[in-house]
Amino acid sequence: MKIFLDSAHIEDVKKAYDMGAISGVTTNPSIISRENRKFDELLAEITSIITDGPVFAEVLALDAEGMIREGRALAAKSPNIVVKIPSIPEGLKAVKTLAAEGVTVCVTVIFSAAQALLAANAGASYVAPFVGRLDDIGENGLDLAAEIREIFDAQGIETKIVAASVRHPVHVTELAKMGVDVATMPFKVIMQMATNPNTARAVDGFLKDWEKVPKE
Ligand code: G3P
């Protein structure tokens, strides 16, 4: 399963990429707004770091024509841009047009398997179920990811599942076990995965013991 960073914070993009932890970056309007920088400049900087993987950027329009216009403009910025379109009826119209033109599209804010199926049929390359936000309302987000996986496998659908709104390392390992293609997550979750107090304690112990080894 591939790991993407769900952030537009340049320092975190660089750190996660240099660690070999990520092979793509996802953003949304809320993530962009946290950086207090012009969108075009920020996106250009991210695509200059992530040259060998996808960078997801979302449209803002809610009508198909507007989404198509924005989607074309985003896709023209860099060959590795994936255009995020919200899972609404007008969005599906935009997906059909953009996908036919060769634009790579992710249908996002998915909260049901039915939405994912329609997105795949419309031509989406990725679907993004929001795992954590389902947990937030007392449902099981992992169950949704598993249901989409089951349907796509049963139907031979090649659209990739990029699980979003991932909140902790157990989400990540469970998503990997069920064969989800990608999990996108905040930098904090990547660092939670990369660190373990037992490992730190063991490394510390090795260094302390090494001090007892005669040096001459
Ligand atoms: O990329 C969108 C999604 O990951 C949002 O996550 O934590 O705001 O629910 P969150």
PDB file of C-alpha atoms and ligand atoms in Angstrom:
ATOM      1  CA  MET A   1       0.000   0.000   0.000  1.00  0.00           C
ATOM      2  CA  LYS A   2       1.340   3.414  -0.921  1.00  0.00           C
ATOM      3  CA  ILE A   3       1.487   6.192   1.659  1.00  0.00           C
ATOM      4  CA  PHE A   4       0.688   9.771   0.658  1.00  0.00           C
ATOM      5  CA  LEU A   5       1.065  12.893   2.790  1.00  0.00           C
ATOM      6  CA  ASP A   6      -2.197  14.775   3.347  1.00  0.00           C
ATOM      7  CA  SER A   7      -0.622  18.203   3.781  1.00  0.00           C
ATOM      8  CA  ALA A   8       0.682  21.255   1.941  1.00  0.00           C
ATOM      9  CA  HIS A   9       3.204  22.158   4.628  1.00  0.00           C
ATOM     10  CA  ILE A  10       6.443  22.332   2.618  1.00  0.00           C
ATOM     11  CA  GLU A  11       8.766  21.350   5.483  1.00  0.00           C
ATOM     12  CA  ASP A  12       6.653  18.262   6.178  1.00  0.00           C
ATOM     13  CA  VAL A  13       6.477  17.383   2.465  1.00  0.00           C
ATOM     14  CA  LYS A  14      10.289  17.532   2.277  1.00  0.00           C
ATOM     15  CA  LYS A  15      10.819  15.582   5.511  1.00  0.00           C
ATOM     16  CA  ALA A  16       8.362  12.813   4.618  1.00  0.00           C
ATOM     17  CA  TYR A  17       9.720  12.570   1.067  1.00  0.00           C
ATOM     18  CA  ASP A  18      13.363  12.478   2.203  1.00  0.00           C
ATOM     19  CA  MET A  19      12.487   9.669   4.652  1.00  0.00           C
ATOM     20  CA  GLY A  20      11.198   7.620   1.725  1.00  0.00           C
ATOM     21  CA  ALA A  21       7.878   7.454   3.538  1.00  0.00           C
ATOM     22  CA  ILE A  22       5.644   8.943   0.847  1.00  0.00           C
ATOM     23  CA  SER A  23       5.117   8.614  -2.868  1.00  0.00           C
ATOM     24  CA  GLY A  24       2.492  11.336  -3.290  1.00  0.00           C
ATOM     25  CA  VAL A  25       0.816  14.371  -1.701  1.00  0.00           C
ATOM     26  CA  THR A  26      -2.876  15.158  -1.323  1.00  0.00           C
ATOM     27  CA  THR A  27      -4.361  18.554  -0.563  1.00  0.00           C
ATOM     28  CA  ASN A  28      -7.794  20.076  -0.185  1.00  0.00           C
ATOM     29  CA  PRO A  29      -8.922  23.703   0.240  1.00  0.00           C
ATOM     30  CA  SER A  30      -8.774  23.463   4.060  1.00  0.00           C
ATOM     31  CA  ILE A  31      -5.236  22.060   3.974  1.00  0.00           C
ATOM     32  CA  ILE A  32      -4.142  24.836   1.568  1.00  0.00           C
ATOM     33  CA  SER A  33      -5.709  27.543   3.761  1.00  0.00           C
ATOM     34  CA  ARG A  34      -3.535  26.514   6.756  1.00  0.00           C
ATOM     35  CA  GLU A  35      -0.337  27.537   4.927  1.00  0.00           C
ATOM     36  CA  ASN A  36      -1.338  31.180   4.375  1.00  0.00           C
ATOM     37  CA  ARG A  37       0.359  31.220   0.949  1.00  0.00           C
ATOM     38  CA  LYS A  38      -0.787  31.753  -2.631  1.00  0.00           C
ATOM     39  CA  PHE A  39      -2.195  28.482  -3.961  1.00  0.00           C
ATOM     40  CA  ASP A  40      -0.313  28.526  -7.296  1.00  0.00           C
ATOM     41  CA  GLU A  41       3.070  29.083  -5.636  1.00  0.00           C
ATOM     42  CA  LEU A  42       2.438  26.419  -3.016  1.00  0.00           C
ATOM     43  CA  LEU A  43       1.332  23.849  -5.589  1.00  0.00           C
ATOM     44  CA  ALA A  44       4.355  24.642  -7.784  1.00  0.00           C
ATOM     45  CA  GLU A  45       6.662  24.093  -4.819  1.00  0.00           C
ATOM     46  CA  ILE A  46       5.034  20.772  -3.927  1.00  0.00           C
ATOM     47  CA  THR A  47       5.256  19.522  -7.531  1.00  0.00           C
ATOM     48  CA  SER A  48       8.929  20.536  -7.617  1.00  0.00           C
ATOM     49  CA  ILE A  49       9.571  18.244  -4.625  1.00  0.00           C
ATOM     50  CA  ILE A  50       7.280  15.355  -5.607  1.00  0.00           C
ATOM     51  CA  THR A  51       8.456  14.804  -9.170  1.00  0.00           C
ATOM     52  CA  ASP A  52       7.938  11.044  -9.294  1.00  0.00           C
ATOM     53  CA  GLY A  53       4.466  10.692  -7.791  1.00  0.00           C
ATOM     54  CA  PRO A  54       1.021  12.299  -7.878  1.00  0.00           C
ATOM     55  CA  VAL A  55       0.055  15.617  -6.285  1.00  0.00           C
ATOM     56  CA  PHE A  56      -3.682  15.992  -5.678  1.00  0.00           C
ATOM     57  CA  ALA A  57      -5.355  19.400  -5.942  1.00  0.00           C
ATOM     58  CA  GLU A  58      -9.076  20.061  -5.550  1.00  0.00           C
ATOM     59  CA  VAL A  59     -11.487  22.170  -7.598  1.00  0.00           C
ATOM     60  CA  LEU A  60     -13.693  24.732  -5.842  1.00  0.00           C
ATOM     61  CA  ALA A  61     -16.581  25.090  -8.312  1.00  0.00           C
ATOM     62  CA  LEU A  62     -19.762  23.173  -7.585  1.00  0.00           C
ATOM     63  CA  ASP A  63     -21.101  23.165 -11.158  1.00  0.00           C
ATOM     64  CA  ALA A  64     -19.792  20.780 -13.827  1.00  0.00           C
ATOM     65  CA  GLU A  65     -18.660  23.530 -16.211  1.00  0.00           C
ATOM     66  CA  GLY A  66     -16.718  25.293 -13.488  1.00  0.00           C
ATOM     67  CA  MET A  67     -15.145  22.046 -12.280  1.00  0.00           C
ATOM     68  CA  ILE A  68     -14.105  21.147 -15.827  1.00  0.00           C
ATOM     69  CA  ARG A  69     -12.560  24.591 -16.335  1.00  0.00           C
ATOM     70  CA  GLU A  70     -10.665  24.420 -13.017  1.00  0.00           C
ATOM     71  CA  GLY A  71      -9.713  20.787 -13.571  1.00  0.00           C
ATOM     72  CA  ARG A  72      -8.165  21.552 -16.967  1.00  0.00           C
ATOM     73  CA  ALA A  73      -6.242  24.484 -15.488  1.00  0.00           C
ATOM     74  CA  LEU A  74      -4.942  22.381 -12.581  1.00  0.00           C
ATOM     75  CA  ALA A  75      -3.936  19.504 -14.856  1.00  0.00           C
ATOM     76  CA  ALA A  76      -2.028  21.926 -17.110  1.00  0.00           C
ATOM     77  CA  LYS A  77       0.179  23.027 -14.197  1.00  0.00           C
ATOM     78  CA  SER A  78       2.153  19.783 -13.985  1.00  0.00           C
ATOM     79  CA  PRO A  79       1.936  16.295 -15.528  1.00  0.00           C
ATOM     80  CA  ASN A  80       1.654  14.682 -12.080  1.00  0.00           C
ATOM     81  CA  ILE A  81      -1.420  16.642 -10.915  1.00  0.00           C
ATOM     82  CA  VAL A  82      -4.467  14.596  -9.941  1.00  0.00           C
ATOM     83  CA  VAL A  83      -7.644  16.681  -9.985  1.00  0.00           C
ATOM     84  CA  LYS A  84      -9.919  16.158  -6.979  1.00  0.00           C
ATOM     85  CA  ILE A  85     -13.632  16.477  -7.692  1.00  0.00           C
ATOM     86  CA  PRO A  86     -16.275  16.239  -4.945  1.00  0.00           C
ATOM     87  CA  SER A  87     -18.685  13.310  -5.053  1.00  0.00           C
ATOM     88  CA  ILE A  88     -21.813  15.191  -6.102  1.00  0.00           C
ATOM     89  CA  PRO A  89     -23.934  14.718  -9.262  1.00  0.00           C
ATOM     90  CA  GLU A  90     -22.374  17.745 -11.028  1.00  0.00           C
ATOM     91  CA  GLY A  91     -18.975  16.323 -10.065  1.00  0.00           C
ATOM     92  CA  LEU A  92     -19.687  13.087 -11.901  1.00  0.00           C
ATOM     93  CA  LYS A  93     -20.427  15.037 -15.084  1.00  0.00           C
ATOM     94  CA  ALA A  94     -17.081  16.778 -14.732  1.00  0.00           C
ATOM     95  CA  VAL A  95     -15.290  13.469 -14.075  1.00  0.00           C
ATOM     96  CA  LYS A  96     -16.685  11.981 -17.284  1.00  0.00           C
ATOM     97  CA  THR A  97     -15.465  14.911 -19.407  1.00  0.00           C
ATOM     98  CA  LEU A  98     -12.080  15.335 -17.738  1.00  0.00           C
ATOM     99  CA  ALA A  99     -11.307  11.596 -17.736  1.00  0.00           C
ATOM    100  CA  ALA A 100     -12.178  11.378 -21.450  1.00  0.00           C
ATOM    101  CA  GLU A 101      -9.632  14.157 -22.046  1.00  0.00           C
ATOM    102  CA  GLY A 102      -6.961  12.142 -20.245  1.00  0.00           C
ATOM    103  CA  VAL A 103      -6.997  14.098 -16.968  1.00  0.00           C
ATOM    104  CA  THR A 104      -6.339  11.938 -13.907  1.00  0.00           C
ATOM    105  CA  VAL A 105      -9.252  12.443 -11.526  1.00  0.00           C
ATOM    106  CA  CYS A 106      -9.904  11.527  -7.898  1.00  0.00           C
ATOM    107  CA  VAL A 107     -13.483  11.641  -6.652  1.00  0.00           C
ATOM    108  CA  THR A 108     -13.307  12.809  -3.065  1.00  0.00           C
ATOM    109  CA  VAL A 109     -15.430  13.211   0.080  1.00  0.00           C
ATOM    110  CA  ILE A 110     -16.884   9.739  -0.400  1.00  0.00           C
ATOM    111  CA  PHE A 111     -19.025   8.396   2.440  1.00  0.00           C
ATOM    112  CA  SER A 112     -20.702   5.389   0.780  1.00  0.00           C
ATOM    113  CA  ALA A 113     -19.752   2.472  -1.466  1.00  0.00           C
ATOM    114  CA  ALA A 114     -22.485   3.564  -3.889  1.00  0.00           C
ATOM    115  CA  GLN A 115     -20.720   6.895  -4.385  1.00  0.00           C
ATOM    116  CA  ALA A 116     -17.444   5.060  -5.058  1.00  0.00           C
ATOM    117  CA  LEU A 117     -19.071   2.780  -7.644  1.00  0.00           C
ATOM    118  CA  LEU A 118     -20.584   5.713  -9.541  1.00  0.00           C
ATOM    119  CA  ALA A 119     -17.260   7.574  -9.449  1.00  0.00           C
ATOM    120  CA  ALA A 120     -15.434   4.582 -10.907  1.00  0.00           C
ATOM    121  CA  ASN A 121     -18.027   4.206 -13.647  1.00  0.00           C
ATOM    122  CA  ALA A 122     -17.724   7.899 -14.516  1.00  0.00           C
ATOM    123  CA  GLY A 123     -13.988   7.407 -15.125  1.00  0.00           C
ATOM    124  CA  ALA A 124     -12.276   8.296 -11.839  1.00  0.00           C
ATOM    125  CA  SER A 125      -8.723   6.988 -11.461  1.00  0.00           C
ATOM    126  CA  TYR A 126      -9.023   7.269  -7.654  1.00  0.00           C
ATOM    127  CA  VAL A 127     -11.839   7.329  -5.103  1.00  0.00           C
ATOM    128  CA  ALA A 128     -11.277   8.819  -1.649  1.00  0.00           C
ATOM    129  CA  PRO A 129     -13.438   7.480   1.198  1.00  0.00           C
ATOM    130  CA  PHE A 130     -13.154   9.627   4.352  1.00  0.00           C
ATOM    131  CA  VAL A 131     -12.421   6.993   6.979  1.00  0.00           C
ATOM    132  CA  GLY A 132     -11.904   9.143  10.091  1.00  0.00           C
ATOM    133  CA  ARG A 133     -14.886  11.381   9.480  1.00  0.00           C
ATOM    134  CA  LEU A 134     -17.153   8.310   9.465  1.00  0.00           C
ATOM    135  CA  ASP A 135     -15.615   7.212  12.777  1.00  0.00           C
ATOM    136  CA  ASP A 136     -16.348  10.736  14.058  1.00  0.00           C
ATOM    137  CA  ILE A 137     -20.087  10.221  13.554  1.00  0.00           C
ATOM    138  CA  GLY A 138     -20.155   6.788  15.203  1.00  0.00           C
ATOM    139  CA  GLU A 139     -19.824   4.705  12.031  1.00  0.00           C
ATOM    140  CA  ASN A 140     -16.883   2.514  11.023  1.00  0.00           C
ATOM    141  CA  GLY A 141     -14.779   4.161   8.319  1.00  0.00           C
ATOM    142  CA  LEU A 142     -12.657   1.046   7.833  1.00  0.00           C
ATOM    143  CA  ASP A 143     -15.811  -0.930   6.990  1.00  0.00           C
ATOM    144  CA  LEU A 144     -16.504   1.481   4.145  1.00  0.00           C
ATOM    145  CA  ALA A 145     -12.983   1.062   2.737  1.00  0.00           C
ATOM    146  CA  ALA A 146     -13.387  -2.742   2.955  1.00  0.00           C
ATOM    147  CA  GLU A 147     -16.776  -2.605   1.217  1.00  0.00           C
ATOM    148  CA  ILE A 148     -15.369  -0.539  -1.661  1.00  0.00           C
ATOM    149  CA  ARG A 149     -12.415  -2.956  -1.942  1.00  0.00           C
ATOM    150  CA  GLU A 150     -14.830  -5.917  -2.093  1.00  0.00           C
ATOM    151  CA  ILE A 151     -16.984  -4.292  -4.798  1.00  0.00           C
ATOM    152  CA  PHE A 152     -14.035  -3.179  -6.936  1.00  0.00           C
ATOM    153  CA  ASP A 153     -12.491  -6.663  -6.723  1.00  0.00           C
ATOM    154  CA  ALA A 154     -15.800  -8.418  -7.478  1.00  0.00           C
ATOM    155  CA  GLN A 155     -16.357  -6.166 -10.492  1.00  0.00           C
ATOM    156  CA  GLY A 156     -12.784  -6.014 -11.754  1.00  0.00           C
ATOM    157  CA  ILE A 157     -12.739  -2.224 -11.319  1.00  0.00           C
ATOM    158  CA  GLU A 158      -9.226  -0.813 -11.566  1.00  0.00           C
ATOM    159  CA  THR A 159      -9.967   2.561  -9.959  1.00  0.00           C
ATOM    160  CA  LYS A 160      -7.614   2.969  -7.002  1.00  0.00           C
ATOM    161  CA  ILE A 161      -8.850   3.477  -3.470  1.00  0.00           C
ATOM    162  CA  VAL A 162      -7.052   6.292  -1.662  1.00  0.00           C
ATOM    163  CA  ALA A 163      -8.269   6.149   1.923  1.00  0.00           C
ATOM    164  CA  ALA A 164      -8.384   9.681   3.358  1.00  0.00           C
ATOM    165  CA  SER A 165      -9.110  11.221   6.732  1.00  0.00           C
ATOM    166  CA  VAL A 166      -6.721   8.677   8.229  1.00  0.00           C
ATOM    167  CA  ARG A 167      -6.151   9.477  11.891  1.00  0.00           C
ATOM    168  CA  HIS A 168      -3.756   6.917  13.434  1.00  0.00           C
ATOM    169  CA  PRO A 169      -1.380   4.022  12.641  1.00  0.00           C
ATOM    170  CA  VAL A 170      -4.018   1.318  13.270  1.00  0.00           C
ATOM    171  CA  HIS A 171      -6.128   2.837  10.490  1.00  0.00           C
ATOM    172  CA  VAL A 172      -3.075   2.499   8.224  1.00  0.00           C
ATOM    173  CA  THR A 173      -2.265  -1.132   9.018  1.00  0.00           C
ATOM    174  CA  GLU A 174      -5.913  -2.188   8.774  1.00  0.00           C
ATOM    175  CA  LEU A 175      -6.229  -0.440   5.393  1.00  0.00           C
ATOM    176  CA  ALA A 176      -3.065  -2.207   4.210  1.00  0.00           C
ATOM    177  CA  LYS A 177      -4.408  -5.610   5.307  1.00  0.00           C
ATOM    178  CA  MET A 178      -7.593  -5.154   3.290  1.00  0.00           C
ATOM    179  CA  GLY A 179      -5.662  -4.272   0.134  1.00  0.00           C
ATOM    180  CA  VAL A 180      -6.491  -0.595  -0.156  1.00  0.00           C
ATOM    181  CA  ASP A 181      -4.162   0.969  -2.765  1.00  0.00           C
ATOM    182  CA  VAL A 182      -3.184   4.175  -0.960  1.00  0.00           C
ATOM    183  CA  ALA A 183      -3.649   5.749   2.474  1.00  0.00           C
ATOM    184  CA  THR A 184      -3.142   9.502   2.755  1.00  0.00           C
ATOM    185  CA  MET A 185      -2.436  10.919   6.182  1.00  0.00           C
ATOM    186  CA  PRO A 186      -1.103  13.906   8.142  1.00  0.00           C
ATOM    187  CA  PHE A 187       2.634  14.111   8.903  1.00  0.00           C
ATOM    188  CA  LYS A 188       1.836  13.361  12.554  1.00  0.00           C
ATOM    189  CA  VAL A 189       0.557   9.880  11.657  1.00  0.00           C
ATOM    190  CA  ILE A 190       3.674   9.153   9.570  1.00  0.00           C
ATOM    191  CA  MET A 191       5.843  10.090  12.571  1.00  0.00           C
ATOM    192  CA  GLN A 192       3.679   7.932  14.883  1.00  0.00           C
ATOM    193  CA  MET A 193       4.358   5.041  12.494  1.00  0.00           C
ATOM    194  CA  ALA A 194       8.085   5.813  12.280  1.00  0.00           C
ATOM    195  CA  THR A 195       8.728   5.946  16.015  1.00  0.00           C
ATOM    196  CA  ASN A 196       8.350   3.483  18.854  1.00  0.00           C
ATOM    197  CA  PRO A 197       9.391   4.020  22.488  1.00  0.00           C
ATOM    198  CA  ASN A 198      10.765   0.469  22.731  1.00  0.00           C
ATOM    199  CA  THR A 199      13.018   1.075  19.717  1.00  0.00           C
ATOM    200  CA  ALA A 200      14.246   4.371  21.202  1.00  0.00           C
ATOM    201  CA  ARG A 201      14.898   2.664  24.570  1.00  0.00           C
ATOM    202  CA  ALA A 202      16.782  -0.219  22.915  1.00  0.00           C
ATOM    203  CA  VAL A 203      18.968   2.119  20.831  1.00  0.00           C
ATOM    204  CA  ASP A 204      19.708   4.163  23.947  1.00  0.00           C
ATOM    205  CA  GLY A 205      20.646   0.957  25.821  1.00  0.00           C
ATOM    206  CA  PHE A 206      23.015  -0.126  23.034  1.00  0.00           C
ATOM    207  CA  LEU A 207      24.834   3.214  23.188  1.00  0.00           C
ATOM    208  CA  LYS A 208      25.084   3.082  26.996  1.00  0.00           C
ATOM    209  CA  ASP A 209      26.478  -0.492  26.858  1.00  0.00           C
ATOM    210  CA  TRP A 210      28.939   0.509  24.123  1.00  0.00           C
ATOM    211  CA  GLU A 211      30.491   2.956  26.575  1.00  0.00           C
ATOM    212  CA  LYS A 212      31.541  -0.094  28.704  1.00  0.00           C
ATOM    213  CA  VAL A 213      33.491  -1.669  25.835  1.00  0.00           C
ATOM    214  CA  PRO A 214      37.291  -1.146  26.320  1.00  0.00           C
ATOM    215  CA  LYS A 215      38.436   1.349  23.679  1.00  0.00           C
ATOM    216  CA  GLU A 216      42.260   0.705  23.728  1.00  0.00           C
TER     217      GLU A 216
HETATM  218  O1  G3P B   1      -7.824  14.968   2.288  1.00  0.00           O
HETATM  219  C1  G3P B   1      -8.989  15.056   2.990  1.00  0.00           C
HETATM  220  C2  G3P B   1      -9.103  14.263   4.243  1.00  0.00           C
HETATM  221  O2  G3P B   1      -7.986  13.486   4.432  1.00  0.00           O
HETATM  222  C3  G3P B   1      -9.500  15.094   5.424  1.00  0.00           C
HETATM  223  O3  G3P B   1      -9.109  14.536   6.631  1.00  0.00           O
HETATM  224  O4  G3P B   1      -8.744  14.702   9.061  1.00  0.00           O
HETATM  225  O5  G3P B   1      -9.871  16.587   7.857  1.00  0.00           O
HETATM  226  O6  G3P B   1     -11.037  14.426   8.215  1.00  0.00           O
HETATM  227  P1  G3P B   1      -9.728  15.097   8.008  1.00  0.00           P
END
